Short mmCIF file of C-alpha atoms in Angstrom, two decimals:
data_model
loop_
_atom_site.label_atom_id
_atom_site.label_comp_id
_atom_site.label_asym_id
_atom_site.label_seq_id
_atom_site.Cartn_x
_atom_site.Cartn_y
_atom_site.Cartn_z
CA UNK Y 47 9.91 -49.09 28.01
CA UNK Y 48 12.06 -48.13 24.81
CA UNK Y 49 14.59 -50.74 23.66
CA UNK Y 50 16.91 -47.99 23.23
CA UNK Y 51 19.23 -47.21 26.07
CA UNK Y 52 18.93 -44.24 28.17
CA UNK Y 53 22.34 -43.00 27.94
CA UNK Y 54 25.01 -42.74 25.62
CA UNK Y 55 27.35 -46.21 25.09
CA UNK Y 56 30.82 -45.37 25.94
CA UNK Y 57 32.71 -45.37 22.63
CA UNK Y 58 30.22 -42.65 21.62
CA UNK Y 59 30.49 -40.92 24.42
CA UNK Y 60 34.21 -40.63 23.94
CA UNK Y 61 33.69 -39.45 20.34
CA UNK Y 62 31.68 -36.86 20.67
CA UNK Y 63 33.97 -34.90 23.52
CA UNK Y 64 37.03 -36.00 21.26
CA UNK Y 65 34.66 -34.09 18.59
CA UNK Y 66 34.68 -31.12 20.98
CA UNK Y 67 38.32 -31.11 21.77
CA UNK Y 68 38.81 -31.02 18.00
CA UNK Y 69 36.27 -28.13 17.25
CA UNK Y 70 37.93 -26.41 20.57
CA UNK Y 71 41.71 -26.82 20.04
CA UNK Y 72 42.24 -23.63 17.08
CA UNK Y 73 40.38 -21.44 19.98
CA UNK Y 74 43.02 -22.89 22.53
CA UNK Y 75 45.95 -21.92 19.80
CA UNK Y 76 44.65 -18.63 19.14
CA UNK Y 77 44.78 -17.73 22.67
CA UNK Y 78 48.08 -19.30 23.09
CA UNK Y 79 49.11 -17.28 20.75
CA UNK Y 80 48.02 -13.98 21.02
CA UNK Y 81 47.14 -13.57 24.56
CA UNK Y 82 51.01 -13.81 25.51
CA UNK Y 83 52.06 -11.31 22.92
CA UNK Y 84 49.16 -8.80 24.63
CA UNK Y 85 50.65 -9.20 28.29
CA UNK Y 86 53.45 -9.70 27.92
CA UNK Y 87 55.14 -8.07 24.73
CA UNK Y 88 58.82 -8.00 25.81
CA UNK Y 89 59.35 -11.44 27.15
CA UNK Y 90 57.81 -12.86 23.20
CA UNK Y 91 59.62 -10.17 21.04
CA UNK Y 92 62.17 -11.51 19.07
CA UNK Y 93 63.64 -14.15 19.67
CA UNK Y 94 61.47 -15.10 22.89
CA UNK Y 95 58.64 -15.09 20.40
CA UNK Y 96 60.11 -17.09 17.96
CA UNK Y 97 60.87 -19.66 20.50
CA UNK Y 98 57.06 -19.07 21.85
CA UNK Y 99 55.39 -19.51 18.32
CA UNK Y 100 57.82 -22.73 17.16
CA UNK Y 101 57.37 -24.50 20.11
CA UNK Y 102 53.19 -24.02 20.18
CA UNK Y 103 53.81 -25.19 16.73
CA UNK Y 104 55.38 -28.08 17.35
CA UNK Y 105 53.31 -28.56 20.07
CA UNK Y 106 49.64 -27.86 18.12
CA UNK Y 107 51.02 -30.47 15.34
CA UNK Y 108 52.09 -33.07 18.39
CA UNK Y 109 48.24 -32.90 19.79
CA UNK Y 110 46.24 -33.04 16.25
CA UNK Y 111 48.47 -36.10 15.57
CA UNK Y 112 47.66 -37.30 19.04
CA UNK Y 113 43.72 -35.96 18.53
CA UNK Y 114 43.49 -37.69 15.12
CA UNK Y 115 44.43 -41.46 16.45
CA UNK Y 116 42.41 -40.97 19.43
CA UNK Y 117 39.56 -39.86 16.99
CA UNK Y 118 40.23 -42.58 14.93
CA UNK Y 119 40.07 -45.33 17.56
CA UNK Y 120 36.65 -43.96 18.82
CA UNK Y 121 35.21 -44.05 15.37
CA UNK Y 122 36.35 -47.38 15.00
CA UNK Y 123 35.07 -48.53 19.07
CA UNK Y 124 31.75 -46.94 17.92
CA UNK Y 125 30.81 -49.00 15.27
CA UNK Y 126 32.24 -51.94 16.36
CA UNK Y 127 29.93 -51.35 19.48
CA UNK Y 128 26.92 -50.35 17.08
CA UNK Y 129 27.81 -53.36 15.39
CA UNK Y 130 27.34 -55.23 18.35
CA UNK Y 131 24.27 -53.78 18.97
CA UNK Y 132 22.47 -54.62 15.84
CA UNK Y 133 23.44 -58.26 16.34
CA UNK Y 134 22.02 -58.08 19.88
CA UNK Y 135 18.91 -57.13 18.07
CA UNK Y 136 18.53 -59.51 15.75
CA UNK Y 137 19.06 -62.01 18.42
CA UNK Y 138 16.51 -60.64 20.22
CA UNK Y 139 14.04 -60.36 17.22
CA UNK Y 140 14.48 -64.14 16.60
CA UNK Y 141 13.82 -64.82 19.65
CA UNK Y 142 10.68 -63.09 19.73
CA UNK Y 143 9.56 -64.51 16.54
CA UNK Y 144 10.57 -67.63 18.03
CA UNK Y 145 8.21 -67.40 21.35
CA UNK Y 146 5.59 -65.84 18.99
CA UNK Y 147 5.57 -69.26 16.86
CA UNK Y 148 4.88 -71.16 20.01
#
């Protein structure tokens, strides 16, 4: 049996679909964007539209802020957690060195 677990940890678990968020989010702005404008031209023409496009702004700047600590905690709960794991094995690699003396 490997020594390597079968699934993912947790912390990288939760940085990888923060990664996909990320990767996902100018898609989700684009279509914000544009798909109102196609459906619906009169309610975003002028000033509607204005409104529309500032407050996705402001929004889209609000969630990479949000996206970018999240990220940032992950990264860190990652390596503490791979940190963790290295010292786990060591542990157990001195204490098979140990039984091996024996």
């Amino acid at each position: 049996m490997p020594d390597r677990p079968l699934f993912l940890e947790r912390a990288s678990f939760r940085r990888r679909r923060l990664g996909d968020v990320a990767r996902i989010l100018p898609v989700v702005a684009a279509l914000a964007i544009f798909v109102p404008v196609w459906w619906m031209p009169r309610l975003v023409s002028f000033g509607g539209g204005a409104t529309w496009f500032f407050a996705l702004w402001a929004c889209l700047i609000l969630s990479i802020r949000l996206l970018h600590r999240a990220l940032l905690r992950a990264e860190a709960a990652t390596m503490r957690a791979e940190a963790d794991a290295a010292e786990h094995g060591r542990e157990a690699l001195s204490e098979k060195g140990d039984d091996n003396a024996v």
